CSV table of C-alpha atoms in Angstrom, one decimal:
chain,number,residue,atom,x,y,z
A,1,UNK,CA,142.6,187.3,142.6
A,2,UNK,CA,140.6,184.1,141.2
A,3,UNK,CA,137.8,183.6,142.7
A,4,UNK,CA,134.8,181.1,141.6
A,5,UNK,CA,130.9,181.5,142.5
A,6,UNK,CA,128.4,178.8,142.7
A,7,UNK,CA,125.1,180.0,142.7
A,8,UNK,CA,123.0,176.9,144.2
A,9,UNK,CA,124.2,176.0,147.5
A,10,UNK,CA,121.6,173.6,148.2
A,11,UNK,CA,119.7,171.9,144.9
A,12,UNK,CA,116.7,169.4,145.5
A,13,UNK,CA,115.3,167.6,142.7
A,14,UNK,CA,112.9,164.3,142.2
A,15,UNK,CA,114.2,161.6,139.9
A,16,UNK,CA,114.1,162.4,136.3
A,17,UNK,CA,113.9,165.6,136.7
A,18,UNK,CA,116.7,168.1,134.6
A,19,UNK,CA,120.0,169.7,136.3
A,20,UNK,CA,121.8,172.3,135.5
A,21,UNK,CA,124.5,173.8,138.3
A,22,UNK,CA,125.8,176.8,137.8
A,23,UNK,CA,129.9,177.7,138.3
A,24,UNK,CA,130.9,181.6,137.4
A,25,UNK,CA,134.9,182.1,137.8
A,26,UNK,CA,136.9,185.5,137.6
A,27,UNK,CA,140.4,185.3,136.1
A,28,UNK,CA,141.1,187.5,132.9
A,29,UNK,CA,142.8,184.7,131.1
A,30,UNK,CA,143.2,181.3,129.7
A,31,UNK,CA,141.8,178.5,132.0
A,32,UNK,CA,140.9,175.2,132.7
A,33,UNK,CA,137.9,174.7,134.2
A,34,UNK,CA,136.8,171.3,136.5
A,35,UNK,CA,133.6,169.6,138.1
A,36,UNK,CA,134.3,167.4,140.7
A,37,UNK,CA,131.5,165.3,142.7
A,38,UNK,CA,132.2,164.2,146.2
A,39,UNK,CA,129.3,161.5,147.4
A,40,UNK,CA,128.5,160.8,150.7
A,41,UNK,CA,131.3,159.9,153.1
A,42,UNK,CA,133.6,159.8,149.8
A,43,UNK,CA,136.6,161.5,148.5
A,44,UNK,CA,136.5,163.7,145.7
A,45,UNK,CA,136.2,162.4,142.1
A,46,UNK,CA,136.6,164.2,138.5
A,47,UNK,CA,133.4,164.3,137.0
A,48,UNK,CA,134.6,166.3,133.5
A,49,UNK,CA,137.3,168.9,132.5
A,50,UNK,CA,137.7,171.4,130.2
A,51,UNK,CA,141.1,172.3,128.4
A,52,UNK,CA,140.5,173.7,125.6
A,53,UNK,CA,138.2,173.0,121.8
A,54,UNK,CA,134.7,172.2,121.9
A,55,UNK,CA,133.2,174.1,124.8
A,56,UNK,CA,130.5,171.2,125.2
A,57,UNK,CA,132.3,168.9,127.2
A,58,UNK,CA,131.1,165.6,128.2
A,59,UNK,CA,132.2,163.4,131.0
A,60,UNK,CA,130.9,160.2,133.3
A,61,UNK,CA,127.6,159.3,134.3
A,62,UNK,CA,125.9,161.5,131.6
A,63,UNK,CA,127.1,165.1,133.0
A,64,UNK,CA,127.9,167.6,130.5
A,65,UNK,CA,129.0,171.2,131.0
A,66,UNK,CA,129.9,174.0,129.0
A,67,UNK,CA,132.0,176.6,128.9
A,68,UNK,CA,131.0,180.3,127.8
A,69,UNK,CA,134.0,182.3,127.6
A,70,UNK,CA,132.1,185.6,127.2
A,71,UNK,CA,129.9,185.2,130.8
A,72,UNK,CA,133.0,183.2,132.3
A,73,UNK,CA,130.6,180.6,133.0
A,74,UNK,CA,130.9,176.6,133.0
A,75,UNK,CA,127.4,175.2,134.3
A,76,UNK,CA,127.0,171.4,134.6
A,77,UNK,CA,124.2,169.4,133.4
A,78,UNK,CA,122.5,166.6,133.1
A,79,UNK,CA,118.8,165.7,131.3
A,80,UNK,CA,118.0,163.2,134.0
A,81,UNK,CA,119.0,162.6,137.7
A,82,UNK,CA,119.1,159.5,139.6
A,83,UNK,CA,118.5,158.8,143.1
A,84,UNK,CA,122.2,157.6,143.0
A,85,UNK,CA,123.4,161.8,141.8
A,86,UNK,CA,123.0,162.9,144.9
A,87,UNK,CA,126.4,164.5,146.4
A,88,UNK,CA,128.2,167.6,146.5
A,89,UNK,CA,129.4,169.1,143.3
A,90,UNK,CA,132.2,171.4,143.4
A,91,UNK,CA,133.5,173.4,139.9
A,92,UNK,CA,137.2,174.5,140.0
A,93,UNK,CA,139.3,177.0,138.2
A,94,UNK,CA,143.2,176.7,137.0
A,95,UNK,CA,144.2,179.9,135.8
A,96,UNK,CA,147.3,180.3,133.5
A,97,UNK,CA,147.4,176.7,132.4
A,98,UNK,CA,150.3,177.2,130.2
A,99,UNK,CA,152.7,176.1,132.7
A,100,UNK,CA,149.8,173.7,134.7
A,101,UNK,CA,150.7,173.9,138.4
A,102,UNK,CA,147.6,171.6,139.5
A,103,UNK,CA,146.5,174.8,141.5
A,104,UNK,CA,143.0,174.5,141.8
A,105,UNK,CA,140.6,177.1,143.0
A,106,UNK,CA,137.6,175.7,144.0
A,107,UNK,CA,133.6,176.9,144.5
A,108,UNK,CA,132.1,176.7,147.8
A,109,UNK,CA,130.0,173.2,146.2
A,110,UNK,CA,126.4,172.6,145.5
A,111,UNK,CA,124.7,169.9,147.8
A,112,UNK,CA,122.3,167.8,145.1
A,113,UNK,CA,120.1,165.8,147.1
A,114,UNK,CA,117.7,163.9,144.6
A,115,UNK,CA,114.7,162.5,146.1
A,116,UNK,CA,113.1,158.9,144.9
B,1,UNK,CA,144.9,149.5,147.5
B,2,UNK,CA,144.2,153.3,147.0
B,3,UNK,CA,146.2,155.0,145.0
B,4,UNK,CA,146.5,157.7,147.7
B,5,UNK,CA,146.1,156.6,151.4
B,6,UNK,CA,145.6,159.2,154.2
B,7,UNK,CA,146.4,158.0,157.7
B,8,UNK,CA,144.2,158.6,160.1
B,9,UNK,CA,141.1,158.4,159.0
B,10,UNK,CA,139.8,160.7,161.7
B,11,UNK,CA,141.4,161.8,164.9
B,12,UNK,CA,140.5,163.9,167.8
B,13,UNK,CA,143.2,166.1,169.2
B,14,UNK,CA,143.3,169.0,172.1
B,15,UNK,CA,143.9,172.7,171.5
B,16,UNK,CA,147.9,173.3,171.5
B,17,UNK,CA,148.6,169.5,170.5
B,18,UNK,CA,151.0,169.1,167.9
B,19,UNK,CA,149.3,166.8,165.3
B,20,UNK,CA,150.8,165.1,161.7
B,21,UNK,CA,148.4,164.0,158.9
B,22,UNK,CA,150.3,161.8,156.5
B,23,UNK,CA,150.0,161.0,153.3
B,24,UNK,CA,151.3,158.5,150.3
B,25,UNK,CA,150.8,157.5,147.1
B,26,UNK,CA,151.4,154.4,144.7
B,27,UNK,CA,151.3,156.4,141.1
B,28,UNK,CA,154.5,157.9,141.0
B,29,UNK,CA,153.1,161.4,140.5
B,30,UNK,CA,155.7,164.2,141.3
B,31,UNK,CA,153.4,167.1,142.3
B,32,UNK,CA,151.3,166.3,145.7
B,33,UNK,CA,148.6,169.1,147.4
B,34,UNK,CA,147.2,169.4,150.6
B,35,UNK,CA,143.9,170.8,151.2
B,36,UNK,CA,141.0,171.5,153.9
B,37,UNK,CA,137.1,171.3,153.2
B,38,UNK,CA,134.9,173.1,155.3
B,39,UNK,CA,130.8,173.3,155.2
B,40,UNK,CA,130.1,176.3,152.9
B,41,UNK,CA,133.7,177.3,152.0
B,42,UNK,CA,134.2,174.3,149.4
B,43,UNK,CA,138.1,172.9,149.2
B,44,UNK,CA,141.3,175.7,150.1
B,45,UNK,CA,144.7,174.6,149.2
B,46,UNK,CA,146.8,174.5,151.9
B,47,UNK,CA,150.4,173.4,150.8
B,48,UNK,CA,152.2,171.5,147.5
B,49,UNK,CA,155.0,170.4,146.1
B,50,UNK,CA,156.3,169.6,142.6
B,51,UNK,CA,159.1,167.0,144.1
B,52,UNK,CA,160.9,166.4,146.6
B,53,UNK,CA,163.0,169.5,147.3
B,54,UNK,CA,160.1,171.7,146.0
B,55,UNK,CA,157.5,172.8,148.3
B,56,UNK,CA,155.0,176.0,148.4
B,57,UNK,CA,152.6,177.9,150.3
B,58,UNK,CA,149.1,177.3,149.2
B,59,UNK,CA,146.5,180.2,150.1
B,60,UNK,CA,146.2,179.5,153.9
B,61,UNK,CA,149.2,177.5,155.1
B,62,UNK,CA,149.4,179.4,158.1
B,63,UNK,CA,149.6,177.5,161.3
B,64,UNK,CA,150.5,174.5,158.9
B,65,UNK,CA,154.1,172.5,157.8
B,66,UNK,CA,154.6,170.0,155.5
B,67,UNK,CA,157.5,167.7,155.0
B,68,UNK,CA,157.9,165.7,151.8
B,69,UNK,CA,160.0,162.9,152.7
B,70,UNK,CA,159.8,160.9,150.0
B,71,UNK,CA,158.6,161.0,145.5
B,72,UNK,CA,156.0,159.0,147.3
B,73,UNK,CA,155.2,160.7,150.8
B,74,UNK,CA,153.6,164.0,152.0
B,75,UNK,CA,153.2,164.5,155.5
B,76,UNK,CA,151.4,167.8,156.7
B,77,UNK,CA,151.9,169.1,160.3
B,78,UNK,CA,149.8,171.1,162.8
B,79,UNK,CA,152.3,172.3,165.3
B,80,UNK,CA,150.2,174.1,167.6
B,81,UNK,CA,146.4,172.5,166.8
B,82,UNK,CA,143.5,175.2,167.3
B,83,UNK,CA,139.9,174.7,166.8
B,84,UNK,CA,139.5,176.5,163.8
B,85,UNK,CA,141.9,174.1,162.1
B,86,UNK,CA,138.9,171.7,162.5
B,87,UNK,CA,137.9,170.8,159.2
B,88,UNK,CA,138.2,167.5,156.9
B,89,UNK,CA,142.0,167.5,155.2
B,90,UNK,CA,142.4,166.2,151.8
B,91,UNK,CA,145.6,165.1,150.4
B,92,UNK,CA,146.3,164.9,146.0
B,93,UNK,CA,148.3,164.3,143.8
B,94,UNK,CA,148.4,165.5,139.6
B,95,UNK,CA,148.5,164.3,136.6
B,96,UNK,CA,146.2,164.6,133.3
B,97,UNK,CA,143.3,164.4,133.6
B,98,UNK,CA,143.4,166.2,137.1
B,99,UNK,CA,143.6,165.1,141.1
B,100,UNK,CA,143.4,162.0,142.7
B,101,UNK,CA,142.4,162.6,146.2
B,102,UNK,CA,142.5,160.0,148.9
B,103,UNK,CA,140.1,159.5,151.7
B,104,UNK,CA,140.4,162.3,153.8
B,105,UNK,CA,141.2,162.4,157.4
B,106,UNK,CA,138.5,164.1,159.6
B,107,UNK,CA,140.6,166.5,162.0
B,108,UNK,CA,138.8,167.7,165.3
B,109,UNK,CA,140.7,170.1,167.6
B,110,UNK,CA,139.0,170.3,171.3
Protein backbone atom coordinates (compact mmCIF):
# COMPACT_ATOMS: atom_id res chain seq x y z
CA UNK A 1 0.00 0.00 0.00
CA UNK A 2 1.18 3.71 -0.46
CA UNK A 3 2.03 5.14 2.31
CA UNK A 4 3.96 8.59 2.90
CA UNK A 5 6.34 9.60 6.04
CA UNK A 6 6.98 12.99 7.27
CA UNK A 7 9.70 13.12 9.50
CA UNK A 8 9.26 16.59 11.40
CA UNK A 9 6.01 16.70 13.12
CA UNK A 10 6.59 19.80 14.84
CA UNK A 11 9.35 22.42 13.14
CA UNK A 12 10.26 25.73 15.04
CA UNK A 13 12.43 28.19 13.47
CA UNK A 14 13.28 32.14 13.93
CA UNK A 15 12.83 34.37 10.97
CA UNK A 16 15.45 34.05 8.32
CA UNK A 17 16.45 31.10 9.27
CA UNK A 18 16.62 28.00 6.31
CA UNK A 19 13.81 25.12 5.88
CA UNK A 20 13.94 22.09 4.70
CA UNK A 21 10.79 19.49 5.42
CA UNK A 22 11.23 16.29 4.78
CA UNK A 23 8.32 13.88 2.78
CA UNK A 24 9.52 10.00 2.06
CA UNK A 25 6.62 7.99 0.08
CA UNK A 26 6.53 4.14 -0.79
CA UNK A 27 4.90 3.24 -4.06
CA UNK A 28 7.19 1.24 -6.64
CA UNK A 29 6.11 3.31 -9.52
CA UNK A 30 5.60 6.53 -11.44
CA UNK A 31 4.12 9.36 -9.21
CA UNK A 32 3.28 12.70 -8.66
CA UNK A 33 4.23 14.13 -5.73
CA UNK A 34 2.35 17.42 -3.86
CA UNK A 35 3.13 20.01 -1.00
CA UNK A 36 0.25 21.57 0.31
CA UNK A 37 0.16 24.40 3.18
CA UNK A 38 -2.79 24.82 5.28
CA UNK A 39 -2.51 28.28 7.54
CA UNK A 40 -4.20 28.86 10.53
CA UNK A 41 -8.01 28.50 10.46
CA UNK A 42 -7.60 28.02 6.53
CA UNK A 43 -8.25 25.51 3.93
CA UNK A 44 -5.66 23.75 2.21
CA UNK A 45 -3.67 25.36 -0.63
CA UNK A 46 -1.12 23.90 -3.32
CA UNK A 47 2.16 25.11 -2.58
CA UNK A 48 4.14 23.18 -5.67
CA UNK A 49 3.71 19.80 -7.66
CA UNK A 50 5.71 17.61 -9.29
CA UNK A 51 4.76 15.64 -12.63
CA UNK A 52 7.41 14.91 -14.19
CA UNK A 53 11.19 16.77 -15.86
CA UNK A 54 13.31 18.77 -13.83
CA UNK A 55 13.21 17.25 -10.27
CA UNK A 56 13.83 20.88 -8.83
CA UNK A 57 10.57 22.15 -8.70
CA UNK A 58 9.68 25.62 -7.79
CA UNK A 59 6.37 27.00 -6.65
CA UNK A 60 4.72 30.16 -4.57
CA UNK A 61 6.14 32.14 -1.98
CA UNK A 62 9.77 31.00 -2.71
CA UNK A 63 9.26 27.08 -1.70
CA UNK A 64 11.15 24.65 -3.75
CA UNK A 65 11.31 20.98 -3.40
CA UNK A 66 12.87 18.24 -5.05
CA UNK A 67 12.35 15.02 -5.95
CA UNK A 68 15.04 12.12 -5.64
CA UNK A 69 13.69 9.14 -7.23
CA UNK A 70 16.43 6.87 -5.89
CA UNK A 71 15.59 7.61 -1.84
CA UNK A 72 11.77 8.24 -2.94
CA UNK A 73 12.15 11.48 -1.33
CA UNK A 74 10.57 15.04 -2.07
CA UNK A 75 11.72 17.46 0.81
CA UNK A 76 10.48 21.15 0.64
CA UNK A 77 12.54 24.12 1.08
CA UNK A 78 13.00 27.41 1.42
CA UNK A 79 16.33 29.74 2.13
CA UNK A 80 14.41 32.08 4.30
CA UNK A 81 11.20 31.91 6.47
CA UNK A 82 8.90 34.61 7.36
CA UNK A 83 6.85 35.16 10.36
CA UNK A 84 3.91 34.89 7.84
CA UNK A 85 5.32 30.68 6.86
CA UNK A 86 4.03 29.52 9.62
CA UNK A 87 1.21 26.65 9.00
CA UNK A 88 1.01 23.07 8.55
CA UNK A 89 2.60 21.59 5.52
CA UNK A 90 1.36 18.39 4.27
CA UNK A 91 3.29 16.43 1.10
CA UNK A 92 1.03 13.99 -0.86
CA UNK A 93 1.56 11.13 -3.16
CA UNK A 94 -0.51 10.03 -6.47
CA UNK A 95 0.57 6.78 -7.53
CA UNK A 96 -0.05 5.54 -11.09
CA UNK A 97 -0.66 8.95 -12.60
CA UNK A 98 -1.17 7.64 -16.04
CA UNK A 99 -4.77 7.50 -15.69
CA UNK A 100 -4.74 10.59 -12.78
CA UNK A 101 -7.64 9.72 -10.40
CA UNK A 102 -6.96 12.95 -8.04
CA UNK A 103 -6.39 10.20 -5.34
CA UNK A 104 -4.13 11.70 -2.99
CA UNK A 105 -2.36 10.05 -0.21
CA UNK A 106 -1.28 12.41 2.16
CA UNK A 107 1.61 12.69 5.21
CA UNK A 108 0.56 13.12 8.62
CA UNK A 109 1.78 17.30 8.05
CA UNK A 110 4.61 19.23 9.66
CA UNK A 111 3.41 22.14 12.10
CA UNK A 112 6.11 25.21 11.05
CA UNK A 113 5.68 27.65 13.64
CA UNK A 114 8.25 30.54 12.87
CA UNK A 115 8.91 32.83 15.58
CA UNK A 116 9.56 36.87 15.06
CA UNK B 1 -17.62 33.67 -3.79
CA UNK B 2 -15.45 30.39 -3.17
CA UNK B 3 -15.03 28.30 -5.65
CA UNK B 4 -15.99 25.41 -3.27
CA UNK B 5 -18.43 26.23 -0.32
CA UNK B 6 -18.94 23.73 2.52
CA UNK B 7 -22.09 24.25 4.52
CA UNK B 8 -21.79 24.26 7.84
CA UNK B 9 -19.03 25.71 8.84
CA UNK B 10 -19.07 23.84 12.14
CA UNK B 11 -21.76 21.87 13.77
CA UNK B 12 -22.23 20.02 16.99
CA UNK B 13 -24.25 16.82 16.76
CA UNK B 14 -25.10 13.86 19.44
CA UNK B 15 -23.89 10.32 19.17
CA UNK B 16 -26.51 8.23 16.82
CA UNK B 17 -27.70 11.63 15.01
CA UNK B 18 -27.89 11.30 11.46
CA UNK B 19 -25.87 14.38 10.18
CA UNK B 20 -25.25 15.66 6.11
CA UNK B 21 -22.21 17.81 5.23
CA UNK B 22 -22.86 19.43 1.88
CA UNK B 23 -20.85 20.60 -0.52
CA UNK B 24 -20.75 22.74 -4.08
CA UNK B 25 -18.77 24.15 -6.37
CA UNK B 26 -18.74 26.91 -9.13
CA UNK B 27 -15.72 25.46 -11.56
CA UNK B 28 -17.39 22.90 -13.37
CA UNK B 29 -14.94 20.22 -12.27
CA UNK B 30 -16.30 16.66 -12.83
CA UNK B 31 -14.27 14.70 -10.20
CA UNK B 32 -15.21 15.95 -6.35
CA UNK B 33 -13.41 14.16 -2.99
CA UNK B 34 -14.35 14.11 0.47
CA UNK B 35 -11.87 13.91 3.14
CA UNK B 36 -11.35 14.09 7.10
CA UNK B 37 -8.19 15.76 8.92
CA UNK B 38 -7.29 14.72 12.18
CA UNK B 39 -4.30 16.06 14.61
CA UNK B 40 -1.36 13.76 13.73
CA UNK B 41 -3.01 11.62 11.05
CA UNK B 42 -2.79 14.40 8.21
CA UNK B 43 -5.89 14.25 5.45
CA UNK B 44 -7.73 10.43 4.70
CA UNK B 45 -9.92 10.31 1.71
CA UNK B 46 -13.18 9.41 2.53
CA UNK B 47 -15.30 9.14 -0.74
CA UNK B 48 -15.17 10.64 -4.69
CA UNK B 49 -16.70 10.74 -7.68
CA UNK B 50 -15.66 11.25 -11.29
CA UNK B 51 -19.46 12.50 -12.31
CA UNK B 52 -22.49 12.18 -11.49
CA UNK B 53 -23.35 8.52 -11.77
CA UNK B 54 -19.73 7.69 -10.62
CA UNK B 55 -18.99 7.35 -7.06
CA UNK B 56 -16.19 5.25 -4.98
CA UNK B 57 -15.04 4.31 -1.67
CA UNK B 58 -12.10 6.17 -0.46
CA UNK B 59 -9.86 4.37 2.27
CA UNK B 60 -12.25 4.78 5.26
CA UNK B 61 -15.81 5.46 4.06
CA UNK B 62 -17.10 3.30 6.52
CA UNK B 63 -19.97 4.68 8.59
CA UNK B 64 -20.10 7.34 5.71
CA UNK B 65 -22.61 7.99 2.38
CA UNK B 66 -22.34 10.40 -0.19
CA UNK B 67 -24.92 11.44 -2.70
CA UNK B 68 -23.92 13.44 -5.77
CA UNK B 69 -26.89 15.21 -6.78
CA UNK B 70 -25.71 17.35 -9.10
CA UNK B 71 -22.01 18.13 -11.83
CA UNK B 72 -21.99 20.75 -9.16
CA UNK B 73 -23.01 19.18 -5.71
CA UNK B 74 -21.59 16.64 -3.24
CA UNK B 75 -23.29 15.91 -0.20
CA UNK B 76 -21.63 13.41 2.36
CA UNK B 77 -23.76 11.73 5.03
CA UNK B 78 -23.22 10.35 8.62
CA UNK B 79 -26.12 8.10 9.21
CA UNK B 80 -25.47 7.05 12.56
CA UNK B 81 -22.78 10.04 14.01
CA UNK B 82 -20.16 8.50 16.57
CA UNK B 83 -17.50 10.32 18.34
CA UNK B 84 -14.79 9.09 16.53
CA UNK B 85 -16.19 10.62 13.40
CA UNK B 86 -15.09 13.86 15.08
CA UNK B 87 -12.67 15.41 13.01
CA UNK B 88 -12.62 18.56 10.47
CA UNK B 89 -14.20 17.36 6.84
CA UNK B 90 -12.75 18.69 3.75
CA UNK B 91 -14.54 18.70 0.51
CA UNK B 92 -12.38 19.01 -3.28
CA UNK B 93 -12.61 19.05 -6.39
CA UNK B 94 -9.68 18.23 -9.44
CA UNK B 95 -8.29 19.58 -12.09
CA UNK B 96 -4.43 20.46 -13.16
CA UNK B 97 -2.68 21.76 -11.21
CA UNK B 98 -4.34 19.74 -8.24
CA UNK B 99 -7.34 20.26 -5.45
CA UNK B 100 -9.27 23.10 -4.60
CA UNK B 101 -10.56 22.52 -1.21
CA UNK B 102 -13.17 24.65 0.41
CA UNK B 103 -13.37 25.72 3.97
CA UNK B 104 -13.96 22.85 5.86
CA UNK B 105 -16.73 22.14 8.17
CA UNK B 106 -15.67 21.33 11.82
CA UNK B 107 -17.80 18.15 12.86
CA UNK B 108 -18.12 17.37 16.66
CA UNK B 109 -20.12 14.26 17.72
CA UNK B 110 -21.16 14.37 21.65
Amino acid sequence: AQSVSQHNHHVILSEAASLELGCNYSYGGTVNLFWYVQYPGQHLQLLLKYFSGDPLVKGIKGFEAEFIKSKFSFNLRKPSVQWSDTAEYFCAVEGNPVYSTGKLIFGQGTTLQVKP
Amino acid sequence: DADVTQTPRNRITKTGKRIMLECSQTKGHDRMYWYRQDPGLGLRLIYYSFDVKDINKGEISDGYSVSRQAQAKFSLSLESAIPNQTALYFCATWADPGYTFGSGTRLTVV
